[in-house]
Coordinates of C-alpha atoms in Angstrom, one line a residue:
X1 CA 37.3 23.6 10.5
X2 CA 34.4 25.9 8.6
X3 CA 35.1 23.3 5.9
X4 CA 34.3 19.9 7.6
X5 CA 31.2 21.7 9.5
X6 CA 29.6 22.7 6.7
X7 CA 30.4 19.8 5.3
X8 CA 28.8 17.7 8.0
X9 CA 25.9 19.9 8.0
X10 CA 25.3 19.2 4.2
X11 CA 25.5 15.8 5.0
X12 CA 22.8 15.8 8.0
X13 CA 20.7 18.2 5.5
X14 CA 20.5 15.5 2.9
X15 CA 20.2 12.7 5.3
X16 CA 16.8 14.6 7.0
X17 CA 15.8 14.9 3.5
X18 CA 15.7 11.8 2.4
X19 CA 14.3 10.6 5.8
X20 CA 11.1 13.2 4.7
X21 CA 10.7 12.2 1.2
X22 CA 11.0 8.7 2.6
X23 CA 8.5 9.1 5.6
X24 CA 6.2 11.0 2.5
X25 CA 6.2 8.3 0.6
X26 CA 5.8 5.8 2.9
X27 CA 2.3 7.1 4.8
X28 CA 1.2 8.1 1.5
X29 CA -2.1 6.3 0.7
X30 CA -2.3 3.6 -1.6
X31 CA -4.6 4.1 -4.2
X32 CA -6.0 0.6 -5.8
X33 CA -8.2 0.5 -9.1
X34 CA -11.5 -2.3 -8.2
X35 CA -13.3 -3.2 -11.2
X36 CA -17.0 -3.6 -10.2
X37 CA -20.4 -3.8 -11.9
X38 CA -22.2 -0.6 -12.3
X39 CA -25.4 0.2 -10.4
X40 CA -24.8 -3.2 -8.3
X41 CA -24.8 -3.4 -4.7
X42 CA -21.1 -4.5 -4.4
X43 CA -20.1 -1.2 -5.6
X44 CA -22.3 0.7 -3.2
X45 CA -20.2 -1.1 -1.1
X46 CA -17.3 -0.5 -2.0
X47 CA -17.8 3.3 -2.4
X48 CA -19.3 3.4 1.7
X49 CA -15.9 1.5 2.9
X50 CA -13.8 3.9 0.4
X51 CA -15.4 6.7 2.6
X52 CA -14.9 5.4 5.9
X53 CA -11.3 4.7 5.0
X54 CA -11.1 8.2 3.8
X55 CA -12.9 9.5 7.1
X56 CA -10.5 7.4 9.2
X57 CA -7.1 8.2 7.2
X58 CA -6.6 4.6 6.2
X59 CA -3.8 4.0 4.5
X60 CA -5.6 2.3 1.3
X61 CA -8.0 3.9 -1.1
X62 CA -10.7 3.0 -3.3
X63 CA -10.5 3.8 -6.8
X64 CA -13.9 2.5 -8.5
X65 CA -14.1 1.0 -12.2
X66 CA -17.3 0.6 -13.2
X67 CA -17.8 -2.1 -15.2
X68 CA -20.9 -3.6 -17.4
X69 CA -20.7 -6.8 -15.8
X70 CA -19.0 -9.3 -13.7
X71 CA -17.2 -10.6 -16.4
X72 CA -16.3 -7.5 -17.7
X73 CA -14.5 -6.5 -14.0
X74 CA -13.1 -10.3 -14.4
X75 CA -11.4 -9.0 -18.1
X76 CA -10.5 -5.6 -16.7
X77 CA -8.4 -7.1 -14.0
X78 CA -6.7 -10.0 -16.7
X79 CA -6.0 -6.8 -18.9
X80 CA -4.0 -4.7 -16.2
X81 CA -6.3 -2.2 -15.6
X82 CA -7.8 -2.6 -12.1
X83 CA -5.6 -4.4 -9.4
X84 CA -9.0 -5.4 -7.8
X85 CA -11.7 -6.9 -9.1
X86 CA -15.5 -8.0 -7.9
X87 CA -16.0 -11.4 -10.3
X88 CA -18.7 -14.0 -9.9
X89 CA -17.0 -17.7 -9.4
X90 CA -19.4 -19.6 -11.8
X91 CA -17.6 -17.0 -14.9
X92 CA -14.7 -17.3 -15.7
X93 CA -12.5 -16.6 -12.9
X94 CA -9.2 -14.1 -14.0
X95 CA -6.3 -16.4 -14.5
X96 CA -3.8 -13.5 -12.9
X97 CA -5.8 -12.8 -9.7
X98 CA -6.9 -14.2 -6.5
X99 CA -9.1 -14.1 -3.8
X100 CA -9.0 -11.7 -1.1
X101 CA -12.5 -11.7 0.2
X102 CA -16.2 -13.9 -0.4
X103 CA -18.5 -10.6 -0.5
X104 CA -21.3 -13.3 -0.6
X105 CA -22.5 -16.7 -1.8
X106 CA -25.7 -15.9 -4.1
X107 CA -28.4 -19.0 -5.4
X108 CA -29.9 -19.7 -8.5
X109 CA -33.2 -19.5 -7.1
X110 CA -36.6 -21.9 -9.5
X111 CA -39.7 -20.6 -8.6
X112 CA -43.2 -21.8 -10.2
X113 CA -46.8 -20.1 -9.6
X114 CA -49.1 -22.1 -7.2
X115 CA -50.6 -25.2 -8.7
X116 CA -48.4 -27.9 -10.3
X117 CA -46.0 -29.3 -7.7
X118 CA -41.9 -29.8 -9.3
X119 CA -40.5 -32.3 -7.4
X120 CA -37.3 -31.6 -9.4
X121 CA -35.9 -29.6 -11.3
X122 CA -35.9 -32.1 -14.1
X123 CA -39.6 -31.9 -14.4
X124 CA -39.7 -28.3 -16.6
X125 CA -38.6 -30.4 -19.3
X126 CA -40.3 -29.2 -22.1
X127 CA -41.8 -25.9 -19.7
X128 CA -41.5 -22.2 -20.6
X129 CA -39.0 -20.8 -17.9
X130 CA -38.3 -17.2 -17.8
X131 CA -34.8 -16.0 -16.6
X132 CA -34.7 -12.6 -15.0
X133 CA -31.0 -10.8 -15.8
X134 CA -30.3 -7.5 -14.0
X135 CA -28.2 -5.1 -16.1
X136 CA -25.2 -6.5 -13.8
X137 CA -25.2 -9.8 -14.0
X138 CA -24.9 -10.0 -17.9
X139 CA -25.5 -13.0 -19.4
X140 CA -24.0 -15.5 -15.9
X141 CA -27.5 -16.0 -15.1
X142 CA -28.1 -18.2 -18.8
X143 CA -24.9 -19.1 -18.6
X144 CA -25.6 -20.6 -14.9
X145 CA -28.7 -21.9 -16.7
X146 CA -27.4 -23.9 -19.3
X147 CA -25.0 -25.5 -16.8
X148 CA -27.9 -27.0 -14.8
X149 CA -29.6 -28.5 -18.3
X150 CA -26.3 -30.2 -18.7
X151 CA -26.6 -31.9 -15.6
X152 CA -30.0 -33.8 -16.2
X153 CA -29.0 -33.8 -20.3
X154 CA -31.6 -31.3 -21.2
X155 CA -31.2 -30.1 -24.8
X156 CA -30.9 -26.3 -25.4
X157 CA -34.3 -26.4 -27.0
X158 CA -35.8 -28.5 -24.0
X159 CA -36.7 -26.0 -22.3
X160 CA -38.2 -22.7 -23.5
X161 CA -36.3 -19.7 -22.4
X162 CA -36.5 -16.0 -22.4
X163 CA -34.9 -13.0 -21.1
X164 CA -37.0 -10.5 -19.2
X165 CA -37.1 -7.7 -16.8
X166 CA -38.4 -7.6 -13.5
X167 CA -41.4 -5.1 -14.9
X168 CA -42.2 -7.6 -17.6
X169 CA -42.9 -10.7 -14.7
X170 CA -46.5 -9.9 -14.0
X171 CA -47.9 -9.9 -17.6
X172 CA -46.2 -12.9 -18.5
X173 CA -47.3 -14.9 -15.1
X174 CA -51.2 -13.2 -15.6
X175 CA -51.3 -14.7 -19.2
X176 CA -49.8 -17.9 -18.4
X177 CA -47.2 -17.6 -20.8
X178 CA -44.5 -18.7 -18.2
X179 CA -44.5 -22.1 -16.2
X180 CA -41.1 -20.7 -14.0
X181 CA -38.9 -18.1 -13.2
X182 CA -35.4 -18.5 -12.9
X183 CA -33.2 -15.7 -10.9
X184 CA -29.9 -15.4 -9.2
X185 CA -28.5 -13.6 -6.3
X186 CA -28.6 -13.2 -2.5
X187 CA -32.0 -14.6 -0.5
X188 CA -32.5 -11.7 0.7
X189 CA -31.4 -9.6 -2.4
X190 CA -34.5 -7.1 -3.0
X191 CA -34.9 -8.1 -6.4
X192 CA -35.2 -11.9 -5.4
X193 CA -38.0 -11.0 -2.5
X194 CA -39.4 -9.2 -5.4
X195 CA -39.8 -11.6 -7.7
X196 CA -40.9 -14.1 -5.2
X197 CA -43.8 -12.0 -3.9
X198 CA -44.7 -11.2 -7.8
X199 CA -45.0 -14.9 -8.6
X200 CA -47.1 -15.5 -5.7
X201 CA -49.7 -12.5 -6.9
X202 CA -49.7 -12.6 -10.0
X203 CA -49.8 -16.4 -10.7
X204 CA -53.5 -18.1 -12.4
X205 CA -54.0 -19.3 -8.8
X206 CA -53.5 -17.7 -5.3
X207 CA -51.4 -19.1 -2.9
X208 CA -47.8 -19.5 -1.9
X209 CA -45.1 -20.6 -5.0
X210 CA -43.7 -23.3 -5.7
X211 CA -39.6 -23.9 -5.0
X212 CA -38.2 -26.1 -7.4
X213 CA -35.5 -27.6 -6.0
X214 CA -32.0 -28.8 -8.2
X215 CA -31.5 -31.7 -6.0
X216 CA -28.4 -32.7 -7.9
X217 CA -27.0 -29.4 -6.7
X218 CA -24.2 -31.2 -5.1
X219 CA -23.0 -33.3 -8.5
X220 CA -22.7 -30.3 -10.2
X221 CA -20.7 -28.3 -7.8
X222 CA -18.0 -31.2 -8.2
X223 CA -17.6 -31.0 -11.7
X224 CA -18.1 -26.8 -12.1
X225 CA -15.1 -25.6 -9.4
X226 CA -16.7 -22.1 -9.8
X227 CA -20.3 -23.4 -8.6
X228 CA -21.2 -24.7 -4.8
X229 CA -24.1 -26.3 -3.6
X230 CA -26.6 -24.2 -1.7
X231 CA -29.7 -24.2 0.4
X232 CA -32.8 -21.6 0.2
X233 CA -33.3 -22.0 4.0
X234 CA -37.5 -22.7 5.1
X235 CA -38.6 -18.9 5.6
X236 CA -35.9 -17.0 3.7
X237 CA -38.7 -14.9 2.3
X238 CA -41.3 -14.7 5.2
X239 CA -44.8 -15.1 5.1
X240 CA -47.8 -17.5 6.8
X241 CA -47.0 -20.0 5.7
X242 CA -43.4 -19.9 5.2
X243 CA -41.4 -19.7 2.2
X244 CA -40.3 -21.9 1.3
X245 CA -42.0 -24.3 3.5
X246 CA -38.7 -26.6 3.6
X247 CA -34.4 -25.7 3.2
X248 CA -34.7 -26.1 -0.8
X249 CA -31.8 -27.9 -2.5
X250 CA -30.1 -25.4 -4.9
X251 CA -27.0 -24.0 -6.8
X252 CA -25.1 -21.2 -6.3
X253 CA -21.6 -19.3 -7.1
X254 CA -19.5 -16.7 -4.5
X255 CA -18.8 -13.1 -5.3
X256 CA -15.2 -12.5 -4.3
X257 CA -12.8 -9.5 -4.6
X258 CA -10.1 -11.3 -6.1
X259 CA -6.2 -9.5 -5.8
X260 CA -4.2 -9.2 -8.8
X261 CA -1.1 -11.7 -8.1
X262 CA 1.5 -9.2 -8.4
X263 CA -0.1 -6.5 -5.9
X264 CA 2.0 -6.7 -3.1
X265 CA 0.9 -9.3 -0.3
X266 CA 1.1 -6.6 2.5
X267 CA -1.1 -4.5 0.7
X268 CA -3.8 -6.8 0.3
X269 CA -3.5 -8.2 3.8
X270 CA -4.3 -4.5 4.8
X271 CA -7.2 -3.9 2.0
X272 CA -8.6 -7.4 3.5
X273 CA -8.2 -6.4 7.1
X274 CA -10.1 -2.8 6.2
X275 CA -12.9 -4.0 4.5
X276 CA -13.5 -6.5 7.9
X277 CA -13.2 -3.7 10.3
X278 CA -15.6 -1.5 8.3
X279 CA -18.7 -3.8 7.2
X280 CA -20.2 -3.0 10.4
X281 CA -20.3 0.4 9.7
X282 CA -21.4 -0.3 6.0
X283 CA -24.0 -3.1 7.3
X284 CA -25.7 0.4 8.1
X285 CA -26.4 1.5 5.1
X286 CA -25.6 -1.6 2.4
X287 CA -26.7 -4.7 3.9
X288 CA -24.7 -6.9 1.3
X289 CA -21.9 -5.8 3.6
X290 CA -23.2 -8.4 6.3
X291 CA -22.8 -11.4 4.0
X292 CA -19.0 -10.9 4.1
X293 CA -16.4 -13.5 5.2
X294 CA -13.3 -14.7 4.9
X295 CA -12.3 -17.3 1.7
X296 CA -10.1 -20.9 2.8
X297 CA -6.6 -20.5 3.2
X298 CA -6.0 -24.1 2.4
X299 CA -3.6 -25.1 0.0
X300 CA -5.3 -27.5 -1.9
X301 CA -8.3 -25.1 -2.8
X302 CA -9.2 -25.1 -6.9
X303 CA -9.8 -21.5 -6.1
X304 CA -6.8 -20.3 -4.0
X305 CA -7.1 -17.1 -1.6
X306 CA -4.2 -14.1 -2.2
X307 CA -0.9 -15.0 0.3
X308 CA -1.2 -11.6 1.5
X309 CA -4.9 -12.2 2.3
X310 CA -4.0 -15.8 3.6
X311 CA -1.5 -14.1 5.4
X312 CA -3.5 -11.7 7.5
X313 CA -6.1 -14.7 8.1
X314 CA -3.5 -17.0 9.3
X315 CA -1.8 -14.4 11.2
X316 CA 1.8 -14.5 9.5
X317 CA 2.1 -10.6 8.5
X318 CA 5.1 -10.0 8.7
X319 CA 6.3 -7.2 10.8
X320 CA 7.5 -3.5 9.9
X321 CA 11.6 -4.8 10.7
X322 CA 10.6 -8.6 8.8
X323 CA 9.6 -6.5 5.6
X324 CA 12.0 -3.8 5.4
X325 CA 14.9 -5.8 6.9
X326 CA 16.9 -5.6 4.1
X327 CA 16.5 -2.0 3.5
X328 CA 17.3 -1.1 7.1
X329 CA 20.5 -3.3 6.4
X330 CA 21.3 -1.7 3.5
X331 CA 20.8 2.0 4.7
X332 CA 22.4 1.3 7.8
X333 CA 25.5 -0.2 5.9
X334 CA 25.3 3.0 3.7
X335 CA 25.4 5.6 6.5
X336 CA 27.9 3.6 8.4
X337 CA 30.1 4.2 5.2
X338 CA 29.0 7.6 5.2
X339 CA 29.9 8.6 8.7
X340 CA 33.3 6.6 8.4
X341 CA 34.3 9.0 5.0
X342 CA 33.3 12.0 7.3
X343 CA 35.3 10.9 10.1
X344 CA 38.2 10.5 7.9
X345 CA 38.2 13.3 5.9
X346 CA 37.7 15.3 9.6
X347 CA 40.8 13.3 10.9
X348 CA 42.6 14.1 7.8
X349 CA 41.7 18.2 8.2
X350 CA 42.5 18.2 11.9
X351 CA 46.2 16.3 11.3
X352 CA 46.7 19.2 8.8
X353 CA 45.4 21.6 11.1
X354 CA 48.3 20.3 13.9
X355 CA 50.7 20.3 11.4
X356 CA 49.6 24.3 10.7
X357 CA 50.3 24.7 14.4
X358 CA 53.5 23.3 14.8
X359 CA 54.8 24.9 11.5
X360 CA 53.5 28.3 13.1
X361 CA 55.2 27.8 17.0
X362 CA 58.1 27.0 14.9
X363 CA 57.9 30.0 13.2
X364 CA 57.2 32.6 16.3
X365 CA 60.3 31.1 17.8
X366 CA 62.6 31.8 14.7
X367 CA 61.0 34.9 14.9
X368 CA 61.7 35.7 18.4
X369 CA 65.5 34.6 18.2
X370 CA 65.6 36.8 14.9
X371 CA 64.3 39.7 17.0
X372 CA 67.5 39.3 19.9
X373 CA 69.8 39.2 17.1
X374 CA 68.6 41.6 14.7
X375 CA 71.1 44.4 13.5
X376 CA 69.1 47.2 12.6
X377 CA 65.2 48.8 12.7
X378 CA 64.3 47.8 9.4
X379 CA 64.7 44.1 10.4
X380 CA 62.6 44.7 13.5
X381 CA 60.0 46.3 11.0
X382 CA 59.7 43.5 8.9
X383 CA 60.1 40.8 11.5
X384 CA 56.9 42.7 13.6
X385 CA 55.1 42.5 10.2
X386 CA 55.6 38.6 10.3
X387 CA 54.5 38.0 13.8
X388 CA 51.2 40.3 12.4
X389 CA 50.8 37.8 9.8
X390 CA 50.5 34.5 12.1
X391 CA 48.1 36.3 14.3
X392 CA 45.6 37.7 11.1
X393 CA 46.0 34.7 8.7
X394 CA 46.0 31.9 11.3
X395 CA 44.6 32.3 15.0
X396 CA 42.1 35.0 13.5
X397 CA 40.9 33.0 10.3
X398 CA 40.4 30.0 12.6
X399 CA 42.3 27.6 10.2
X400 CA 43.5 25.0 13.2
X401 CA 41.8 23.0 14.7
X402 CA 40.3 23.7 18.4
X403 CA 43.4 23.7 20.8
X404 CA 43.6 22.8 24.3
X405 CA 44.5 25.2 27.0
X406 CA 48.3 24.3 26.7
X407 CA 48.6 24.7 22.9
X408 CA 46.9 27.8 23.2
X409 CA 48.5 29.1 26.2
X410 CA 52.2 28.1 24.5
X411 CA 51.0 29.7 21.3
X412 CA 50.2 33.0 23.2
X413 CA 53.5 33.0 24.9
X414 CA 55.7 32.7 22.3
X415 CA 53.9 35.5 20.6
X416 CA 54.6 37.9 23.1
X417 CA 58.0 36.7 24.1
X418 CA 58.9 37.6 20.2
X419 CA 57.5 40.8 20.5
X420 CA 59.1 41.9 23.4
X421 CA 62.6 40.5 21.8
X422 CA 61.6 43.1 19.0
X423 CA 60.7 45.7 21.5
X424 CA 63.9 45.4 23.6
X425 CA 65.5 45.2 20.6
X426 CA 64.7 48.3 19.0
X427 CA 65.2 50.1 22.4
X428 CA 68.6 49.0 21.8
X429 CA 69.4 49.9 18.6
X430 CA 67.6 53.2 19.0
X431 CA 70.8 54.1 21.6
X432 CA 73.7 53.3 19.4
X433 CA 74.4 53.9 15.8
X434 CA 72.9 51.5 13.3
X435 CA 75.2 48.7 12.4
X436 CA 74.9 47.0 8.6
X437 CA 71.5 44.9 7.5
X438 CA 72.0 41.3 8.0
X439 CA 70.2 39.0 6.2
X440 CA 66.5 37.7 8.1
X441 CA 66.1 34.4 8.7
X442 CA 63.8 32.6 6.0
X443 CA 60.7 31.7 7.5
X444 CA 58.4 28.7 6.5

């Protein structure tokens, strides 16, 4: 019986072991690699929701890539080594992600010193625009650009470009050497205010700018997927009188965490539902976090959202049992084969362990009937010696199984009733001379 015990208690061991390393493994935090421009706001962001989710004991961390641009994050995600990624939808969108989240919508925003009026923005034909690029946004903002020339069949050379800084704006507007600015980002990004309230100082005449509007912004957006028509909304940057002093026709792209396709949906429904329980708490400290919202679930859209994401927006997440189903079948199908060996093998042991008992009654009662008949002391000696031997090797050792009361009580007896038959025995011979050895009865 020591035998199957311990065995079963090896076999509980390893089943409470496995149940750890399993529980371990399973509330250990998932660490996901984001790709995301350095020194933007997006990963400011992203490193204030890593914290709370740290602070909280999410289950999801952050692990930040820096990147040089949004296109770079786009490449780092297509080349395996980030399973998130923060792109921009007018560049080229990864072909093996999707989107989990719109982190915001930005605008290409055309703004012109006070004086000449643009009803369009087909009237800087032939102007001196400068674009202002901010070390994240790379080249998107030229790229953007040149997609809006297309539109109105502007020539590269049809309008003068240049790169600047935001440092280099108030030179170039004081000299007139710039007609326009062209910028990208959120209305109320800082360095879009800034540039706003640069042009209106800085321009040859005082007064408020001038807000060119792209008023085929909504053609464009049909044939560039990546691009949506926008609106700079009458006051989005303040000031007496407002500006701009009417909702401004314009064009604009999304910034979107996309989800590689392979990451596991349930992990990105909970990323999604983590970063939408926490931009309140980051709206503190990053405002970009207040411009978050959740991407269309609809089939048909050119840029799909992640099924886990869709998932969780839709409310079909499927439950603990609905994703581990078959491993709760299959585990439960293993110990149910596992428990049925033990229970055999026991059955097996205790059917010997009977057997053991009945070979020993059977021997204490050839054993008594040899100790009646015996014909001299030596017998009795030897056949004591036996009755010594069940009792050490068997009842002692504890190699039968747990008797009843009966078993154990018929044992007992015919233990003692062969010792006293070798007791009265020897009393007997003791009192008359010894008669020949007989032969003792073989026992089993």
């Amino acid at each position: 019986m020591r035998r199957i015990y311990s065995l079963i208690l090896a076999s509980g061991a390893a089943l409470v072991a496995l149940a750890t390393i399993g529980i371990y493994f399973y509330e250990k935090p998932t660490s996901l690699r984001v790709a995301v421009s350095r020194g933007s706001e997006f990963q400011k962001l992203l490193t204030t929701l890593n914290q709370q989710f740290v602070h909280t004991h999410s289950d999801i961390r952050l692990k930040l890539v820096p990147t040089s641009d949004e296109r770079a994050s786009a490449k780092a995600i297509e080349a395996g080594s980030a399973d998130l990624a923060v792109v921009r939808s007018d560049i080229s969108m990864p072909t093996n992600a999707q989107t989990a989240l719109i982190l915001a919508h930005v605008s290409a925003v055309v703004v012109a010193p006070p004086g000449v009026p643009f009803a369009n923005f087909s009237e800087l034909n032939g102007k001196r625009i400068a674009v202002v690029e901010t070390e994240h946004s790379g080249d998107a903002n030229r790229h953007l650009l040149a997609t809006i020339e297309s539109q109105y069949s502007l020539g590269p050379e049809a309008i003068r470009k240049s790169v600047v800084s935001l440092s280099e704006l108030p030179r170039l507007l004081r000299s007139g050497e710039i007609d326009a600015v062209f910028a990208v980002g959120l209305f109320d990004a800082p360095h879009i205010s800034e540039i706003v309230s640069t042009v209106s100082k800085e321009g040859p005449v005082a007064g408020a700018p001038i807000f060119i509007p792209i008023r085929e912004a909504k053609a464009i957006a049909e044939k560039f997927p990546g691009l949506e028509e926008n609106e700079i909304l009458r006051g989005a940057f303040g000031g007496s009188p407002s500006r701009p002093a009417e909702n401004i026709e314009t064009i604009g792209a999304t910034v979107r965490l996309v989800a590689e396709n392979d990451l596991d949906n349930a992990t990105v429904g909970e990323v999604t539902r983590l970063i939408l329980a926490y931009r309140g708490v980051a709206a503190a400290t990053t405002a970009v976090a207040n411009h978050i919202e959740a991407p269309s679930t609809d089939k048909g859209e050119v840029l799909p959202t992640h099924p886990g994401a869709a998932a969780f927006f839709d409310g079909e997440e499927e439950s603990f049992f609905e994703k581990y189903s078959d491993l709760i079948y299959i585990s439960a199908m293993v110990g149910s084969v596992l428990i049925s060996g033990l229970a055999t093998l026991a059955s097996r042991m205790a059917v010997t362990g009977y057997a053991r008992f009945d070979r020993l009654m059977e021997d204490a009662l050839t054993i008594l009937k040899a100790g009646r008949e015996a014909a001299d002391l030596e017998t009795l000696s030897k056949l004591e010696i036996q009755i010594d031997e069940i009792l050490t090797q068997s009842l002692a050792a504890g190699e039968m199984p747990k008797l009843d009361g009966h078993q154990l009580a018929a044992l007992t007896l015919a233990v003692q009733q062969a010792r006293l038959a070798i007791s009265e025995r020897r009393s007997e011979l003791t009192l008359r001379p010894s008669s020949p050895p007989s032969n003792i009865l073989s026992l089993r």
